Amino acid sequence: MGYGGCSSSVVHESFRDLLASSFYELLHFVAPMGVISTLERIRRKFLWGEMENNKKINWVTWEKVIEHKEAGGLGLGSLRALNLSLIAKWWWRLRVNQGKLWSQVIQGIHKIKAKEESCLANRSSTGVWKNIASIDTELRKVDVPMEVIMKKKVNKGDKTLWIGNETLKVAFPNLYALEKKKRCTVEDRVKATGFERNWKTTPNINDLTAICSSLGQFRPTTDEDKWRCVLTGDEPHVKIEWIKEVPIKVLCFIWRASLGRIPAATELSKRGVMFESVQCGQCMEEDESPDHILLTCPYAMSIWEWFWRWCNMPPFQFNTVADLIGYVSQQGSHRKNKKVLISICYGTLWEIWKARNGRLFKRLPSTPPKVANNIQSVVYMWLKYRSSAKIFGIIQCGQRFDFDLELSFVKVFLKKKYIVYYKLIDLNSRLSTFRSNIFCLTLCAFHTYKKCHI
């Protein structure tokens, strides 16, 4: 094994010192694209388990993997974005910490106050700060200009970019030419009573209407101007709830399933893996796609019918995993109830996938009742050991499916706390399908809380 538990063939020796070093270089210097690309390639191979002589399928594009979780990615982050953001943060620090000694020194050396806000260094200067000041050029290459993401929240007003993506001087050049006082502030022109004019001649009516429309209902205040960061992502994506109650391995599977990037027969055939048939081995009716395995196969549909009854919810039929996750994420009026419902949904998807793999690779067929028992057991263990007592105590179940062995969570109130244990209903006097560790926990809870009554 090599550095950090990684194989020596994955992490090249020439990059181990770079990986082990601090972010000093990324914080002050723009890294060459060749170095960034090489490091990203190492991360990509490590994620998918690739070796020099062992190629693996990259199920999701690297651009999607490194996106933030809020944007539908896995949240690994881009080294290029990290490098640029660390350097750009110096711009932010200089703006919001103007009273600090280091900020005053930089402003004095480069005479920043006498220049436009987009200029942070003298053209003739050299050194680290010159490199930091040139980050705007790098950001423009990725269509993220600094003046757009860092704007002033105008209160008293100043000559700055504060409405739209360009200054009023650029947006309305004719009106700027008519202005008598070029260095006027927003406070000088925009009053509580309206727009105050001080032009050489009467302006064009179209320009006047346009600038009044841009100003809208803005009114200045006596407070000082403040800087704010404006970064938004408007692209539609599936919102995955990354809750701590569910193991990270299961969450990653749910994320891939929502994108349709799990090793189903149809997805493997798209990537050059040959099969005699891509039909579903369970129903033999349709092609084995990710959504078919987890949702539309009759085998999966019977399990989802049980799921809706178990959660006391009206049954719905979804054609994609993304639609199912989006619907479940919007249910539940209370945050804790919502987490329990999401955990059950994710556990159901996970156990259906495990049952499919067990049938395909181990020749171990699983009936829907057995899968349902496994779902109850695994969700119980998640909420028991990975969540707070309050979340664990609000598990409730309604009507159950008619299985041989029925397990129900029963809510018991004791000393102002919720205690949850299993109520076992063994219709056939058999416990062979029930996990012994859960049964021991049940007996322990029963004897510990004898005075509890259902």
Coordinates of C-alpha atoms in Angstrom, one line a residue:
M1 CA 0.0 0.0 0.0
G2 CA 1.1 3.5 -0.8
Y3 CA 0.4 6.9 0.6
G4 CA -2.8 7.3 2.7
G5 CA -3.9 3.6 2.1
C6 CA -3.8 4.1 -1.7
S7 CA -2.0 1.6 -3.9
S8 CA 1.5 2.6 -5.0
S9 CA 0.3 2.1 -8.6
V10 CA -2.5 4.6 -8.1
V11 CA -0.6 7.4 -6.5
H12 CA 2.6 8.1 -8.4
E13 CA 5.7 8.7 -6.2
S14 CA 6.3 12.1 -7.8
F15 CA 2.9 13.4 -6.6
R16 CA 2.9 12.0 -3.0
D17 CA 4.7 15.0 -1.6
L18 CA 2.4 17.3 -3.5
L19 CA -0.7 15.4 -2.1
A20 CA 0.8 15.5 1.4
S21 CA 1.7 19.2 1.3
S22 CA -0.5 22.0 2.6
F23 CA -2.6 24.3 0.4
Y24 CA -0.1 27.0 0.5
E25 CA 0.6 26.9 -3.3
L26 CA -3.1 26.6 -4.1
L27 CA -3.8 29.6 -1.8
H28 CA -1.3 32.0 -3.5
F29 CA -0.5 30.7 -7.0
V30 CA -2.6 29.6 -10.0
A31 CA -1.6 25.9 -10.5
P32 CA -0.8 24.9 -14.1
M33 CA -3.6 23.1 -15.9
G34 CA -1.2 20.1 -16.5
V35 CA -0.8 19.6 -12.8
I36 CA -4.5 20.0 -12.1
S37 CA -5.4 17.5 -14.9
T38 CA -2.9 14.9 -13.6
L39 CA -4.2 15.2 -10.0
E40 CA -7.8 15.0 -11.2
R41 CA -6.9 11.8 -13.1
I42 CA -5.5 10.3 -10.0
R43 CA -8.6 11.1 -8.0
R44 CA -10.9 9.7 -10.8
K45 CA -9.0 6.4 -11.0
F46 CA -9.0 6.0 -7.2
L47 CA -12.8 6.6 -7.0
W48 CA -13.6 4.0 -9.6
G49 CA -10.9 1.6 -8.4
E50 CA -8.8 1.6 -11.5
M51 CA -5.2 0.3 -11.6
E52 CA -2.6 0.6 -14.3
N53 CA -3.6 -2.8 -15.8
N54 CA -7.2 -2.9 -14.5
K55 CA -9.6 -0.6 -16.2
K56 CA -13.0 0.1 -14.7
I57 CA -16.2 1.7 -16.0
N58 CA -16.6 5.3 -15.1
W59 CA -20.3 5.3 -14.4
V60 CA -20.8 9.0 -13.9
T61 CA -18.9 11.8 -15.6
W62 CA -16.2 13.4 -13.5
E63 CA -17.8 16.8 -13.9
K64 CA -21.0 15.5 -12.3
V65 CA -19.1 13.8 -9.5
I66 CA -17.2 16.9 -8.4
E67 CA -20.3 19.1 -8.4
H68 CA -21.6 20.2 -5.0
K69 CA -24.3 18.0 -3.4
E70 CA -26.7 20.9 -3.6
A71 CA -26.3 20.9 -7.4
G72 CA -26.9 17.1 -7.7
G73 CA -23.3 16.0 -7.6
L74 CA -21.3 13.8 -5.1
G75 CA -19.6 16.9 -3.6
L76 CA -15.9 15.9 -4.1
G77 CA -15.1 19.3 -5.5
S78 CA -12.8 20.4 -8.3
L79 CA -9.1 21.1 -7.6
R80 CA -9.2 23.8 -10.3
A81 CA -12.2 25.4 -8.5
L82 CA -10.5 25.0 -5.2
N83 CA -7.4 26.7 -6.4
L84 CA -9.3 29.7 -8.0
S85 CA -11.7 30.0 -5.0
L86 CA -8.8 30.1 -2.5
I87 CA -7.1 32.9 -4.4
A88 CA -10.3 34.8 -5.0
K89 CA -11.0 34.7 -1.3
W90 CA -8.2 37.2 -0.9
W91 CA -10.3 39.6 -2.9
W92 CA -13.1 39.1 -0.5
R93 CA -10.9 39.5 2.6
L94 CA -9.5 42.7 1.2
R95 CA -13.0 44.1 0.7
V96 CA -14.6 43.2 4.0
N97 CA -11.5 43.7 6.2
Q98 CA -10.5 47.2 5.1
G99 CA -9.8 48.2 8.6
K100 CA -7.2 45.5 9.2
L101 CA -3.5 46.4 9.1
W102 CA -2.6 44.0 6.3
S103 CA -5.4 45.3 4.2
Q104 CA -4.4 48.9 4.7
V105 CA -0.8 48.0 3.8
I106 CA -1.9 46.4 0.5
Q107 CA -4.1 49.3 -0.3
G108 CA -1.3 51.8 0.4
I109 CA 1.3 50.0 -1.6
H110 CA -0.9 49.5 -4.7
K111 CA -3.0 52.7 -4.2
I112 CA -6.2 50.7 -4.5
K113 CA -8.5 53.5 -3.2
A114 CA -7.6 55.8 -6.0
K115 CA -8.4 53.1 -8.6
E116 CA -11.5 51.2 -9.8
E117 CA -12.7 48.4 -7.6
S118 CA -11.7 45.8 -10.2
C119 CA -8.1 46.8 -9.9
L120 CA -6.2 45.4 -6.9
A121 CA -2.5 45.8 -7.9
N122 CA -0.2 48.1 -9.8
R123 CA 0.6 47.0 -13.3
S124 CA 4.3 47.3 -12.7
S125 CA 4.3 45.3 -9.4
T126 CA 5.5 41.8 -9.0
G127 CA 5.2 39.1 -6.4
V128 CA 2.4 37.1 -4.7
W129 CA -0.2 39.8 -4.6
K130 CA 0.3 40.5 -8.3
N131 CA -0.6 36.9 -8.9
I132 CA -3.6 37.1 -6.6
A133 CA -4.8 40.3 -8.4
S134 CA -4.7 38.5 -11.7
I135 CA -7.2 35.8 -10.7
D136 CA -10.0 37.8 -12.4
T137 CA -8.4 36.8 -15.7
E138 CA -8.6 33.1 -14.8
L139 CA -12.1 33.4 -13.6
R140 CA -13.2 35.1 -16.8
K141 CA -12.0 32.0 -18.7
V142 CA -14.7 30.0 -16.9
D143 CA -17.3 32.7 -17.3
V144 CA -17.2 33.7 -13.7
P145 CA -16.2 37.4 -13.7
M146 CA -15.3 38.7 -10.3
E147 CA -17.4 41.8 -10.5
V148 CA -20.5 39.7 -11.0
I149 CA -20.0 37.3 -8.0
M150 CA -18.9 40.0 -5.6
K151 CA -21.2 43.0 -5.5
K152 CA -21.8 45.8 -3.1
K153 CA -25.1 46.0 -1.2
V154 CA -25.6 49.7 -1.7
N155 CA -26.9 51.6 1.2
K156 CA -25.4 55.1 1.1
G157 CA -24.1 54.5 -2.4
D158 CA -20.9 54.7 -4.3
K159 CA -19.5 54.3 -7.8
T160 CA -19.6 50.6 -8.2
L161 CA -21.4 47.7 -9.8
W162 CA -24.6 47.2 -7.8
I163 CA -27.5 46.6 -10.2
G164 CA -27.3 44.0 -13.0
N165 CA -24.0 42.7 -14.4
E166 CA -22.6 46.1 -15.6
T167 CA -22.2 49.6 -14.2
L168 CA -24.8 52.2 -15.0
K169 CA -22.0 54.1 -16.8
V170 CA -21.7 51.2 -19.2
A171 CA -25.4 50.4 -19.4
F172 CA -26.5 54.0 -20.0
P173 CA -23.6 55.9 -21.7
N174 CA -25.8 58.7 -23.1
L175 CA -27.1 59.5 -19.6
Y176 CA -23.6 59.4 -18.2
A177 CA -22.4 61.9 -20.8
L178 CA -25.2 64.3 -19.7
E179 CA -24.4 64.0 -16.0
K180 CA -22.7 67.2 -14.6
K181 CA -21.1 65.5 -11.6
K182 CA -19.4 62.4 -12.8
R183 CA -18.3 61.3 -9.3
C184 CA -21.7 61.5 -7.8
T185 CA -22.9 58.7 -5.5
V186 CA -26.1 56.7 -5.6
E187 CA -27.2 58.6 -2.5
D188 CA -26.9 61.9 -4.5
R189 CA -29.3 60.8 -7.2
V190 CA -31.7 58.3 -5.7
K191 CA -33.7 59.9 -3.0
A192 CA -36.7 58.6 -0.9
T193 CA -38.9 60.8 -3.0
G194 CA -37.6 59.5 -6.3
F195 CA -34.9 59.9 -8.9
E196 CA -33.1 63.3 -8.7
R197 CA -31.7 64.6 -12.0
N198 CA -28.7 66.9 -12.7
W199 CA -28.1 66.7 -16.4
K200 CA -26.8 69.2 -18.9
T201 CA -29.8 68.8 -21.2
T202 CA -33.0 66.8 -21.3
P203 CA -32.2 63.1 -21.8
N204 CA -33.8 60.7 -24.2
I205 CA -37.2 59.5 -22.9
N206 CA -36.3 55.8 -23.7
D207 CA -33.1 56.0 -21.7
L208 CA -34.9 57.7 -18.8
T209 CA -37.6 55.0 -18.8
A210 CA -35.0 52.2 -18.9
I211 CA -32.9 53.5 -16.0
C212 CA -36.0 54.1 -13.8
S213 CA -37.1 50.6 -14.6
S214 CA -33.7 49.2 -13.6
L215 CA -33.8 51.1 -10.2
G216 CA -37.2 49.6 -9.4
Q217 CA -38.1 50.2 -5.7
F218 CA -34.5 50.7 -4.6
R219 CA -34.1 53.4 -1.9
P220 CA -30.7 54.3 -0.3
T221 CA -30.1 54.3 3.5
T222 CA -27.6 55.9 5.7
D223 CA -25.7 52.7 6.4
E224 CA -22.3 52.0 4.9
D225 CA -22.0 49.9 1.8
K226 CA -21.3 46.2 2.3
W227 CA -19.9 43.5 0.0
R228 CA -21.9 40.4 -0.8
C229 CA -21.1 37.2 -2.8
V230 CA -23.6 36.2 -5.5
L231 CA -23.3 32.6 -6.6
T232 CA -26.4 30.7 -7.7
G233 CA -27.0 27.4 -9.5
D234 CA -30.2 27.3 -11.5
E235 CA -29.8 24.0 -13.3
P236 CA -32.5 21.4 -12.5
H237 CA -31.3 18.4 -10.6
V238 CA -32.5 15.6 -8.4
K239 CA -32.3 16.5 -4.7
I240 CA -30.8 13.7 -2.7
E241 CA -31.2 13.9 1.0
W242 CA -27.7 13.2 2.4
I243 CA -28.9 12.3 5.9
K244 CA -26.6 10.7 8.5
E245 CA -29.1 8.0 9.4
V246 CA -28.3 6.2 6.1
P247 CA -24.8 4.8 5.5
I248 CA -22.7 6.7 2.9
K249 CA -22.4 3.6 0.7
V250 CA -26.2 3.4 0.4
L251 CA -26.4 7.2 -0.2
C252 CA -23.9 6.9 -3.1
F253 CA -26.0 4.0 -4.5
I254 CA -29.2 6.1 -4.3
W255 CA -27.4 9.0 -6.0
R256 CA -26.2 6.8 -8.9
A257 CA -29.6 5.2 -9.2
S258 CA -31.3 8.6 -9.5
L259 CA -28.9 9.3 -12.5
G260 CA -29.5 5.8 -13.9
R261 CA -25.9 4.9 -13.5
I262 CA -26.0 1.5 -11.8
P263 CA -24.8 -1.8 -13.5
A264 CA -28.0 -2.9 -15.0
A265 CA -28.0 -4.9 -18.2
T266 CA -29.1 -2.1 -20.4
E267 CA -26.4 0.3 -19.0
L268 CA -23.7 -2.3 -19.2
S269 CA -24.6 -3.0 -22.9
K270 CA -24.3 0.7 -23.6
R271 CA -20.7 0.5 -22.3
G272 CA -19.6 -2.4 -24.5
V273 CA -20.4 -5.4 -22.1
M274 CA -22.0 -8.1 -24.2
F275 CA -25.0 -10.2 -23.0
E276 CA -27.1 -12.9 -24.5
S277 CA -30.1 -11.0 -23.5
V278 CA -30.8 -7.8 -21.7
Q279 CA -34.2 -8.8 -20.5
C280 CA -35.1 -8.7 -16.8
G281 CA -34.2 -12.1 -15.2
Q282 CA -37.1 -11.7 -12.8
C283 CA -40.1 -11.0 -15.0
M284 CA -38.7 -11.8 -18.4
E285 CA -40.9 -9.1 -19.9
E286 CA -38.9 -5.9 -20.3
D287 CA -35.3 -4.9 -20.6
E288 CA -33.4 -4.7 -17.3
S289 CA -32.9 -1.0 -16.9
P290 CA -32.2 0.7 -13.5
D291 CA -35.7 2.0 -13.2
H292 CA -37.2 -1.3 -14.2
I293 CA -35.2 -3.2 -11.5
L294 CA -36.1 -0.8 -8.7
L295 CA -39.6 0.3 -9.6
T296 CA -41.5 -1.1 -12.5
C297 CA -40.7 -4.8 -12.4
P298 CA -43.7 -6.7 -10.9
Y299 CA -41.4 -8.1 -8.2
A300 CA -40.4 -4.6 -7.2
M301 CA -43.9 -3.3 -7.5
S302 CA -45.2 -5.8 -4.9
I303 CA -42.6 -4.6 -2.5
W304 CA -43.5 -0.9 -3.1
E305 CA -47.2 -1.8 -2.5
W306 CA -46.1 -3.0 0.9
F307 CA -44.0 0.1 1.4
W308 CA -46.9 2.5 0.9
R309 CA -49.1 0.5 3.2
W310 CA -46.4 0.3 5.9
C311 CA -46.0 4.1 5.8
N312 CA -49.7 4.8 5.7
M313 CA -49.4 6.6 2.4
P314 CA -51.6 6.4 -0.7
P315 CA -49.9 4.2 -3.3
F316 CA -48.2 5.9 -6.3
Q317 CA -46.5 4.4 -9.3
F318 CA -43.3 6.1 -10.4
N319 CA -41.4 5.4 -13.6
T320 CA -38.0 6.8 -12.5
V321 CA -36.1 6.7 -9.3
A322 CA -35.5 10.4 -9.6
D323 CA -39.3 11.0 -9.5
L324 CA -39.7 8.7 -6.5
I325 CA -36.9 10.5 -4.5
G326 CA -38.3 13.9 -5.4
Y327 CA -41.7 12.9 -4.1
V328 CA -40.6 11.3 -0.9
S329 CA -38.3 14.3 -0.1
Q330 CA -41.3 16.6 -0.1
Q331 CA -43.4 14.5 2.3
G332 CA -43.6 14.8 6.0
S333 CA -44.5 17.9 7.9
H334 CA -41.9 17.4 10.6
R335 CA -38.2 17.1 9.9
K336 CA -37.8 14.0 12.0
N337 CA -40.7 12.2 10.5
K338 CA -39.3 13.2 7.1
K339 CA -35.9 11.6 7.9
V340 CA -37.6 8.3 9.0
L341 CA -39.6 8.2 5.7
I342 CA -36.5 8.9 3.6
S343 CA -34.6 6.2 5.5
I344 CA -37.3 3.7 4.7
C345 CA -37.4 4.7 1.1
Y346 CA -33.7 4.4 0.7
G347 CA -33.6 1.1 2.5
T348 CA -36.3 -0.3 0.2
L349 CA -34.3 0.7 -2.9
W350 CA -31.1 -0.8 -1.4
E351 CA -32.7 -4.1 -0.4
I352 CA -34.4 -4.5 -3.8
W353 CA -31.0 -4.0 -5.4
K354 CA -29.3 -6.5 -3.0
A355 CA -32.1 -9.1 -3.7
R356 CA -31.4 -8.7 -7.5
N357 CA -27.7 -9.2 -7.1
G358 CA -28.2 -12.2 -4.7
R359 CA -30.5 -13.9 -7.3
L360 CA -28.2 -13.1 -10.2
F361 CA -24.8 -13.9 -8.7
K362 CA -25.4 -16.2 -5.8
R363 CA -28.5 -18.0 -7.0
L364 CA -30.3 -17.0 -3.8
P365 CA -33.9 -16.1 -4.7
S366 CA -35.7 -13.7 -2.3
T367 CA -39.4 -13.5 -2.0
P368 CA -41.1 -10.1 -1.4
P369 CA -42.0 -11.0 2.2
K370 CA -38.3 -11.8 2.9
V371 CA -37.2 -8.5 1.3
A372 CA -39.7 -6.6 3.4
N373 CA -38.4 -8.2 6.6
N374 CA -34.9 -7.2 5.5
I375 CA -36.0 -3.7 4.9
Q376 CA -37.5 -3.4 8.4
S377 CA -34.4 -4.9 10.0
V378 CA -31.9 -2.7 8.2
V379 CA -33.9 0.5 8.7
Y380 CA -34.3 -0.4 12.4
M381 CA -30.5 -0.8 12.7
W382 CA -29.8 2.5 10.9
L383 CA -32.2 4.5 13.1
K384 CA -31.1 2.7 16.3
Y385 CA -27.4 3.3 15.9
R386 CA -27.1 6.2 13.5
S387 CA -29.7 8.6 14.7
S388 CA -30.7 10.5 17.8
A389 CA -33.1 9.0 20.3
K390 CA -35.8 11.5 19.4
I391 CA -35.7 10.4 15.7
F392 CA -35.6 6.8 16.7
G393 CA -38.6 7.2 19.0
I394 CA -41.0 8.5 16.4
I395 CA -41.1 5.5 14.1
Q396 CA -44.7 4.6 13.5
C397 CA -46.3 2.0 11.2
G398 CA -49.8 1.5 10.0
Q399 CA -51.3 -1.5 8.2
R400 CA -48.8 -4.3 7.5
F401 CA -48.5 -6.6 4.6
D402 CA -49.7 -10.2 5.2
F403 CA -46.3 -11.8 5.7
D404 CA -45.4 -15.0 7.6
L405 CA -43.5 -13.0 10.2
E406 CA -44.8 -9.5 10.9
L407 CA -42.5 -6.9 12.6
S408 CA -44.0 -3.7 13.8
F409 CA -42.5 -0.7 15.5
V410 CA -44.5 0.2 18.5
K411 CA -44.2 3.6 20.2
V412 CA -44.1 3.6 24.0
F413 CA -44.0 6.6 26.2
L414 CA -41.9 6.2 29.3
K415 CA -40.6 9.0 31.6
K416 CA -41.2 11.6 28.9
K417 CA -39.0 9.7 26.4
Y418 CA -40.0 7.5 23.5
I419 CA -38.8 3.9 23.8
V420 CA -39.1 1.8 20.6
Y421 CA -39.0 -2.0 20.5
Y422 CA -40.2 -4.8 18.3
K423 CA -43.6 -6.4 18.8
L424 CA -43.2 -9.9 17.3
I425 CA -46.2 -11.6 15.8
D426 CA -45.1 -15.1 14.7
L427 CA -48.0 -16.5 12.8
N428 CA -46.3 -19.8 12.2
S429 CA -44.3 -20.1 15.4
R430 CA -41.1 -19.8 13.5
L431 CA -38.2 -17.3 13.9
S432 CA -36.0 -18.7 11.2
T433 CA -36.4 -15.6 9.0
F434 CA -35.7 -13.2 11.7
R435 CA -32.2 -12.0 12.6
S436 CA -31.1 -13.3 15.9
N437 CA -29.4 -10.0 17.0
I438 CA -32.7 -8.1 16.5
F439 CA -34.5 -10.8 18.5
C440 CA -32.0 -10.4 21.3
L441 CA -32.5 -6.7 21.3
T442 CA -36.2 -7.3 21.5
L443 CA -35.9 -9.5 24.5
C444 CA -33.6 -7.1 26.2
A445 CA -36.0 -4.2 25.7
F446 CA -38.9 -6.3 26.9
H447 CA -37.2 -7.3 30.2
T448 CA -35.7 -3.8 30.7
Y449 CA -38.9 -2.0 30.4
K450 CA -41.4 -4.5 31.9
K451 CA -43.5 -1.7 33.3
C452 CA -44.1 -0.3 29.9
H453 CA -47.5 -1.0 28.4
I454 CA -48.5 -0.8 24.8

